[in-house]
Tab-separated table of C-alpha atoms in Angstrom:
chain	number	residue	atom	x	y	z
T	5	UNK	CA	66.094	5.437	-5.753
T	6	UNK	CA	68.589	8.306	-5.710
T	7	UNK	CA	70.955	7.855	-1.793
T	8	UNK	CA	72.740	10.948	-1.198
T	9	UNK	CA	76.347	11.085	0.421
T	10	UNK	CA	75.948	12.152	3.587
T	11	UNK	CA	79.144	13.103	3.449
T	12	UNK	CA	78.653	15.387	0.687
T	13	UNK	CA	75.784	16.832	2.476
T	14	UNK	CA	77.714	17.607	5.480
T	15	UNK	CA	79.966	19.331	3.484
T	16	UNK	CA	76.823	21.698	1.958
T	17	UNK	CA	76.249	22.137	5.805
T	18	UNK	CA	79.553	23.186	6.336
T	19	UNK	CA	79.654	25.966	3.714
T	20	UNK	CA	76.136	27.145	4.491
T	21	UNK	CA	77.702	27.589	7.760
T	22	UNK	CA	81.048	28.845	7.361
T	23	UNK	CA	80.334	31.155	4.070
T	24	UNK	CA	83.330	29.788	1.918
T	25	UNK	CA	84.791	27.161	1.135
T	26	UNK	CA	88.557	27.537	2.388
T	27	UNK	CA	87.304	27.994	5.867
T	28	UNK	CA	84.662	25.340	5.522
T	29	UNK	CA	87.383	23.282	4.914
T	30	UNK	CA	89.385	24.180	7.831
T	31	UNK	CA	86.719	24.048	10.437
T	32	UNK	CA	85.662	20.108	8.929
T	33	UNK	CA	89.515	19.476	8.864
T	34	UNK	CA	89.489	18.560	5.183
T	35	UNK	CA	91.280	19.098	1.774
T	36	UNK	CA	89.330	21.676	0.266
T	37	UNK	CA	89.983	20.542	-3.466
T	38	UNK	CA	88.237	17.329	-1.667
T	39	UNK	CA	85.577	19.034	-0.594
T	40	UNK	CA	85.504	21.096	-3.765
T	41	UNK	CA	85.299	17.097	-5.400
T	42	UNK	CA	82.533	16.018	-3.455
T	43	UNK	CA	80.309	18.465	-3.913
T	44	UNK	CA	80.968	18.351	-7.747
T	45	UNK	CA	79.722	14.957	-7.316
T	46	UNK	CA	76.789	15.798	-5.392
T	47	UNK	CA	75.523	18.577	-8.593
T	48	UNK	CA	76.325	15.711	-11.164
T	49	UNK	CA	73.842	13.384	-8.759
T	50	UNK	CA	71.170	16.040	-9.247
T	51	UNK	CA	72.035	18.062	-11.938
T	52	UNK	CA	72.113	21.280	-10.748
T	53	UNK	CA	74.231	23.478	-8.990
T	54	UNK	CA	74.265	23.233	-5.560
T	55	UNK	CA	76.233	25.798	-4.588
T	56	UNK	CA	77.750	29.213	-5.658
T	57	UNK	CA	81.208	31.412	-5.384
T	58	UNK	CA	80.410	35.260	-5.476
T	59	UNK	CA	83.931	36.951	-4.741
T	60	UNK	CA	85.383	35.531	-1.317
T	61	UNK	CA	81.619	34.270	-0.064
T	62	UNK	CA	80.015	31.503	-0.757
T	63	UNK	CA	76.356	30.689	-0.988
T	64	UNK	CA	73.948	28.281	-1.186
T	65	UNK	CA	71.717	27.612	-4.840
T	66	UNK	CA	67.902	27.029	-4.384
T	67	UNK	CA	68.746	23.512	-4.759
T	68	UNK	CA	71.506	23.766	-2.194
T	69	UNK	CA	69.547	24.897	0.266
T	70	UNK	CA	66.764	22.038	-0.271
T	71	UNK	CA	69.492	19.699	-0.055
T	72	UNK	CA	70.570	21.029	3.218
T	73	UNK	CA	67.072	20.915	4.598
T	74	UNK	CA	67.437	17.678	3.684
T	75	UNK	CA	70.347	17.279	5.836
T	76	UNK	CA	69.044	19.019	8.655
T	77	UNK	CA	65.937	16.852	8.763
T	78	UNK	CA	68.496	13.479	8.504
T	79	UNK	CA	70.306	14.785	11.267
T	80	UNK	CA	67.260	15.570	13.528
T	81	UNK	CA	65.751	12.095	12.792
T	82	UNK	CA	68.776	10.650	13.581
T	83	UNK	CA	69.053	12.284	16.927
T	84	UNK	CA	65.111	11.365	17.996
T	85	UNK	CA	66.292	7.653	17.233
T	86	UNK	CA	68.921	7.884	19.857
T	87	UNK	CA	67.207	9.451	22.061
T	88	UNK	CA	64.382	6.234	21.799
T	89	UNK	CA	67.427	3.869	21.992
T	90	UNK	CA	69.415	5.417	25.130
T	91	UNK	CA	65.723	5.559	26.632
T	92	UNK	CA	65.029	2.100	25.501
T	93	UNK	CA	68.765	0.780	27.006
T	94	UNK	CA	68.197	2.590	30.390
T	95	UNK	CA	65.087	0.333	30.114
T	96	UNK	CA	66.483	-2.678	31.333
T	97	UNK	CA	65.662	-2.406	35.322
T	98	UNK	CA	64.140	-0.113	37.725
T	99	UNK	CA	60.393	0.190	39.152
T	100	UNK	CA	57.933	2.850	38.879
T	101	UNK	CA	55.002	3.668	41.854
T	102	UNK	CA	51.695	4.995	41.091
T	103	UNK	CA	48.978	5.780	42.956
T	104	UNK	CA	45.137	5.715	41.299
T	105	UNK	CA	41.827	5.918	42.123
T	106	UNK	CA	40.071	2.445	42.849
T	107	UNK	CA	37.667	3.110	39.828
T	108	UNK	CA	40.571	3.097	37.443
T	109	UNK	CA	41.573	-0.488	38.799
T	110	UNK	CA	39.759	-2.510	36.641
T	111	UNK	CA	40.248	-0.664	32.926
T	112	UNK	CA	43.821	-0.829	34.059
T	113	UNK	CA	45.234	-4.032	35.841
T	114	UNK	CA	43.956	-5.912	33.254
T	115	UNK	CA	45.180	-5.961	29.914
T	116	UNK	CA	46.644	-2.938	29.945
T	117	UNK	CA	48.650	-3.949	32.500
T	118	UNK	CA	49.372	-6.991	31.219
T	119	UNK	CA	51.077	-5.871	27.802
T	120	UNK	CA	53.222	-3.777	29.576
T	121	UNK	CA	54.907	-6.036	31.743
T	122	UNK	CA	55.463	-8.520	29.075
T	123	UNK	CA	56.729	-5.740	26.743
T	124	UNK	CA	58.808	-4.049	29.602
T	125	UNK	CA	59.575	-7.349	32.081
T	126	UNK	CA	62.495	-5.769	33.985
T	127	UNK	CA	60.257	-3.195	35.017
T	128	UNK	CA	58.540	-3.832	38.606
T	129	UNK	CA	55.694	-1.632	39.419
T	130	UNK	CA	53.991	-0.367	42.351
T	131	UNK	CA	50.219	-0.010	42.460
T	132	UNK	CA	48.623	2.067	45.431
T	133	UNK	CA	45.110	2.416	45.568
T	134	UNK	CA	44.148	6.121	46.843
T	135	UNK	CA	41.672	8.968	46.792
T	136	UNK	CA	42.557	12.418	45.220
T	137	UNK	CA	43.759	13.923	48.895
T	138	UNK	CA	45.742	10.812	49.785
T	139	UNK	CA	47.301	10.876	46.128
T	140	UNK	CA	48.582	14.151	46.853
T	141	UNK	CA	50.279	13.549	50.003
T	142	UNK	CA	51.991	10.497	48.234
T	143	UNK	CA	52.837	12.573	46.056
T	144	UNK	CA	54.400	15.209	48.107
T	145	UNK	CA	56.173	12.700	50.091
T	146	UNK	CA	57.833	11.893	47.275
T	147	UNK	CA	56.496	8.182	47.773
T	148	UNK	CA	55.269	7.720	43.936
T	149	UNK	CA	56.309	8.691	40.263
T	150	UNK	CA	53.055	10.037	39.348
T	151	UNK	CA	49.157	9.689	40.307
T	152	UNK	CA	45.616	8.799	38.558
T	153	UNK	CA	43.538	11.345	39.857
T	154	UNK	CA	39.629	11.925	39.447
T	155	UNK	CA	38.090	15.654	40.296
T	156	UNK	CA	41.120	16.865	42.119
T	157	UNK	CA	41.847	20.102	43.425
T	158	UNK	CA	44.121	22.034	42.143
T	159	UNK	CA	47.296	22.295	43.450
T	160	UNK	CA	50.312	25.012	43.202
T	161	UNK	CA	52.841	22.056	43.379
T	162	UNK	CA	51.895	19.451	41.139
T	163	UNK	CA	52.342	19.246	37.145
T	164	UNK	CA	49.671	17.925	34.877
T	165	UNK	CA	50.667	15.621	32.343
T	166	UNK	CA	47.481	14.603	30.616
T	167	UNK	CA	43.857	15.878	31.652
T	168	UNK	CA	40.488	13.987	30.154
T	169	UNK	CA	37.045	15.699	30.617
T	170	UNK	CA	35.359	12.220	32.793
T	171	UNK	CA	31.914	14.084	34.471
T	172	UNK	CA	30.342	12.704	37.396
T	173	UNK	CA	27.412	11.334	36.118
T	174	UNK	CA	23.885	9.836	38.595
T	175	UNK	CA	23.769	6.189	37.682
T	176	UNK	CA	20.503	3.723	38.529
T	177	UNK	CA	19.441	0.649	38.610
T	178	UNK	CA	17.594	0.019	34.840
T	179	UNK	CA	13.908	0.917	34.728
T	180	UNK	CA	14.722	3.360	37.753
T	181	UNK	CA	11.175	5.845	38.164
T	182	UNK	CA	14.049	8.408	37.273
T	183	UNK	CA	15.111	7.343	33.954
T	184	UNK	CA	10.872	8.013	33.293
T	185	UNK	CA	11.410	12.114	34.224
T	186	UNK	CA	11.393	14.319	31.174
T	187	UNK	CA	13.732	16.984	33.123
T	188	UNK	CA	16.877	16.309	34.667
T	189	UNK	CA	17.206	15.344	38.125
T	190	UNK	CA	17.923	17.817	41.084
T	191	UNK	CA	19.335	16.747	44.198
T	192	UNK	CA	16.446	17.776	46.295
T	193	UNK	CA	14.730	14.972	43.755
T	194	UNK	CA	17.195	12.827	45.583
T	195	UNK	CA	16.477	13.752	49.137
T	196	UNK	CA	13.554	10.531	49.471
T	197	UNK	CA	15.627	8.009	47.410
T	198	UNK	CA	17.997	5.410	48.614
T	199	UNK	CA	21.696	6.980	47.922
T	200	UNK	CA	25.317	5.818	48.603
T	201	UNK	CA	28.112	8.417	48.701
T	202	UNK	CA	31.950	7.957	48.952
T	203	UNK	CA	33.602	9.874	51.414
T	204	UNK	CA	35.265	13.100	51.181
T	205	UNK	CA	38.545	11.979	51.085
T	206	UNK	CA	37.929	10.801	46.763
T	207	UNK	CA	37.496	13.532	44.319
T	208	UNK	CA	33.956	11.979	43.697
T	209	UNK	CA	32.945	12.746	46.884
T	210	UNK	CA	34.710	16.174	47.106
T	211	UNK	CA	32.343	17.164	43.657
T	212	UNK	CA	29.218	15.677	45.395
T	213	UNK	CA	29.601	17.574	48.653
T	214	UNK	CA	30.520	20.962	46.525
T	215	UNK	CA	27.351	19.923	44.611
T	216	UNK	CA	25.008	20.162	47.600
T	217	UNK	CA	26.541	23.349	49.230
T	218	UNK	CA	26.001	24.808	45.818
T	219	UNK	CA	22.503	23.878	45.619
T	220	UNK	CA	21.939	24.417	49.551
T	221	UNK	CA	20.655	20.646	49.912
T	222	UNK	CA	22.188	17.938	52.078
T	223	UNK	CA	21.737	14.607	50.917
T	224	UNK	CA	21.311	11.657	53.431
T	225	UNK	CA	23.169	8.625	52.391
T	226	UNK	CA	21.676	5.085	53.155
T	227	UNK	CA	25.000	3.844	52.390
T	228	UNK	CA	28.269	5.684	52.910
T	229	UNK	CA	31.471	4.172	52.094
T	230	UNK	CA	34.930	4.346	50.750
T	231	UNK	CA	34.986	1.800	48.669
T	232	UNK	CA	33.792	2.033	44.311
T	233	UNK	CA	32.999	-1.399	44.448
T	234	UNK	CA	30.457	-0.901	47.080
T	235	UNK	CA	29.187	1.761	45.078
T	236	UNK	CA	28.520	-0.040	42.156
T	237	UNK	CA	27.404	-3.172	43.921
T	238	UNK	CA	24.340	-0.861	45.859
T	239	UNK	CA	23.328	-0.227	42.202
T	240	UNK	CA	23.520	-3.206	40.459
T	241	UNK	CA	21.793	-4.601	43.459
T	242	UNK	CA	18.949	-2.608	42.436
T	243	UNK	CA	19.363	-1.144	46.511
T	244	UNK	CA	19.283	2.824	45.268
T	245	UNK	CA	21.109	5.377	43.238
T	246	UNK	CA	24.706	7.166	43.409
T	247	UNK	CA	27.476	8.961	41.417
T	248	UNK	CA	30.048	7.572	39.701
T	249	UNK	CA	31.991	8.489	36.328
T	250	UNK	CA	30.900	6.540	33.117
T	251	UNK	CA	34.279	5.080	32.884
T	252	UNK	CA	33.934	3.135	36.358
T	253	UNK	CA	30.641	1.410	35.091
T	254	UNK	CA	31.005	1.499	31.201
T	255	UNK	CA	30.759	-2.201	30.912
T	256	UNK	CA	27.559	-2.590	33.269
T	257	UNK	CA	26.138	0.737	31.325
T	258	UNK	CA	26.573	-1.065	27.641
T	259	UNK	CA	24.714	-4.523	28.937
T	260	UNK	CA	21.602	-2.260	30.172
T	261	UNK	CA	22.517	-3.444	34.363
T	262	UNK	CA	23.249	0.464	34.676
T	263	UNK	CA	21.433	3.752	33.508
T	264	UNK	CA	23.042	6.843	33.268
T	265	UNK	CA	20.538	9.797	34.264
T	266	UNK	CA	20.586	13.602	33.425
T	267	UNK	CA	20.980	15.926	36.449
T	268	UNK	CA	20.844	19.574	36.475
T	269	UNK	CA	24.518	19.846	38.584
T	270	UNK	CA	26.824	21.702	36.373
T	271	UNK	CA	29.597	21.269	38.645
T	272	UNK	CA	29.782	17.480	37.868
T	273	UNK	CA	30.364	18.209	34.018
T	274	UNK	CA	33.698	19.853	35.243
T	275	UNK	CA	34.981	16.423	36.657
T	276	UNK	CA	38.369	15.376	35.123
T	277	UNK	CA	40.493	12.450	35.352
T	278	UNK	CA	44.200	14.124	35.865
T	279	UNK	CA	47.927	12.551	35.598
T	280	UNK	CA	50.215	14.546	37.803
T	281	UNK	CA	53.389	14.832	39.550
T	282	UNK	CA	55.746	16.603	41.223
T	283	UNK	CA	56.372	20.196	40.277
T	284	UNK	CA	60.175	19.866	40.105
T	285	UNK	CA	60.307	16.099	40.231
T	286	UNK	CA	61.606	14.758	36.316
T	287	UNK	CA	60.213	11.705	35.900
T	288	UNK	CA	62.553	8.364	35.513
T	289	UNK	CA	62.451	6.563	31.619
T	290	UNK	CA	60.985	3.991	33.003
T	291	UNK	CA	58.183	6.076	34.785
T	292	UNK	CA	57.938	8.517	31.518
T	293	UNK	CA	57.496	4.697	29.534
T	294	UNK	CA	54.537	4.116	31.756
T	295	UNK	CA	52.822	6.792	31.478
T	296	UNK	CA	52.630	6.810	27.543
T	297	UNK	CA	52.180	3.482	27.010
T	298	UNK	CA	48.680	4.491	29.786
T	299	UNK	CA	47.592	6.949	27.271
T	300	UNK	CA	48.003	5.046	24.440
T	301	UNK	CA	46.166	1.931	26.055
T	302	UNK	CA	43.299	2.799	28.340
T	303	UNK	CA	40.701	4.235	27.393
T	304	UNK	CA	39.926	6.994	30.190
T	305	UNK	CA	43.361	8.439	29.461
T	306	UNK	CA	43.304	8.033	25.392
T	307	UNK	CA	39.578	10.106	25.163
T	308	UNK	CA	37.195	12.368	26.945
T	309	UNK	CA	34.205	10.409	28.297
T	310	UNK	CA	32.674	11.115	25.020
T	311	UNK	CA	34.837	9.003	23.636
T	312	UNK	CA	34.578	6.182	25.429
T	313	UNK	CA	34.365	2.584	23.890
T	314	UNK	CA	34.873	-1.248	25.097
């Protein structure tokens, strides 16, 4: 395997730069009959010319110039490597706060979480549990690094980092009467069943409440809460129905406890999980570590709900 100088390819660099060789010379602060040397060496290597003299100028062969590209891809490589290694070295303290949704808890503090702070163990993090409106006022406050959001509203001062199409889908109890319908549920089909709705102050139940003004229904909720958990309990309890994202009951969906139902509520395709921040705000190495090491290892940040598999 053929192990170019590099110093003979800086040189090529040089005169592709500079246009001769004299003044190539000066501007690297070398001999030019060394220069001249080295780059004799580097045409023996590859037997070819590498470079040219047309009166004063000097110019670059065809082989020259895939030489320097050569160079120039070295050099680029080279500089992507330290920026990984002054990243990784600024790596050795520091925290990072987040804030998520509670129905991101479980897919994350668990082994997700777990190779993290064995891989990064000088890192301390900083977990808040919040819906989309408090997540924004964290936010603002300048109280976390970044947020988890599901459905949020837009909003002029945040930046999105990574968005994943997650809808809001009507889950049931298995063998619900409405997994038997041949057309896809309506709220007003809702209006006798048992129901549980989060509050207004999560995404989910910001999409749910659009939902019924859009479809001029108002749902009656035998259970409202703030709490996922109690969502999904009311289900698997067999109690009623409510919405939730696949990726909140993915597990309980594959083992047959929980049945996803077609509705005819547009609006709930549009849900989307959302990683933002601060318009403004850079984001530390150690919260920028974080957040791609999230996307590489959970699942509702790696794929659409399309995607999604245990």
């Amino acid at each position: 395997m053929h192990h170019f100088n590099i110093r003979a390819l800086e040189y090529l660099n040089g005169l592709s730069k500079y246009g001769s060789l004299r003044k190539a010379a000066k501007m690297l602060n070398v001999d030019p009959a060394a220069m001249s040397r080295m780059l004799g060496q580097l045409e023996a290597q590859v037997e070819m010319k590498v470079w040219e003299r047309n009166n004063r100028q000097s110019y670059l062969t065809e082989a020259g110039n895939e030489l320097l590209n050569h160079y120039r891809n070295i050099i680029r490589s080279e500089a992507a490597v330290l920026s990984q290694l002054t990243k990784l070295k600024n790596l050795t303290g520091g925290s990072v706060s987040i804030a998520i949704g509670e129905g991101f808890i479980t897919n994350l503090v668990s082994k997700p979480m777990e190779t993290f702070m064995t891989r990064y163990p000088d890192i301390n993090l900083s977990i808040e549990i919040a819906g989309a409106l408090d997540a924004v006022k964290l936010l603002e406050d300048q109280q976390i690094d970044f947020a988890i959001t599901y459905a949020a509203a837009p909003h002029p001062k945040l930046h999105t980092h990574v968005e994943r199409s997650h809808p809001l889908e009507l889950i049931v109890p298995k063998g619900h009467l409405l997994t038997l319908k041949d057309e896809p549920t309506t709220l007003q089909d809702l209006q006798a069943l048992p129901l549980a709705l989060i509050d207004n102050s999560t995404g989910m139940g910001r999409l749910v409440h659009h939902a019924e003004q859009v479809s001029h229904v108002s749902l009656s909720p035998k259970l409202q809460t703030n709490s996922v958990s109690a969502l999904k309990n009311f289900v698997s309890a067999g109690l009623g129905v409510t919405f939730m994202p696949k990726l909140t009951v993915l597990e309980e969906v594959e083992s047959g406890e929980i049945e996803i139902v077609p509705t005819d509520l547009e609006i709930l395709s549009k849900a989307r999980v959302k990683v933002q921040s601060l318009k403004g705000r850079a984001l530390s190495p150690q919260a920028s570590t974080l957040l791609d090491f999230l996307v590489e290892n959970t699942h509702f940040l790696r794929s659409d709900a399309s995607g999604l598999v245990r």
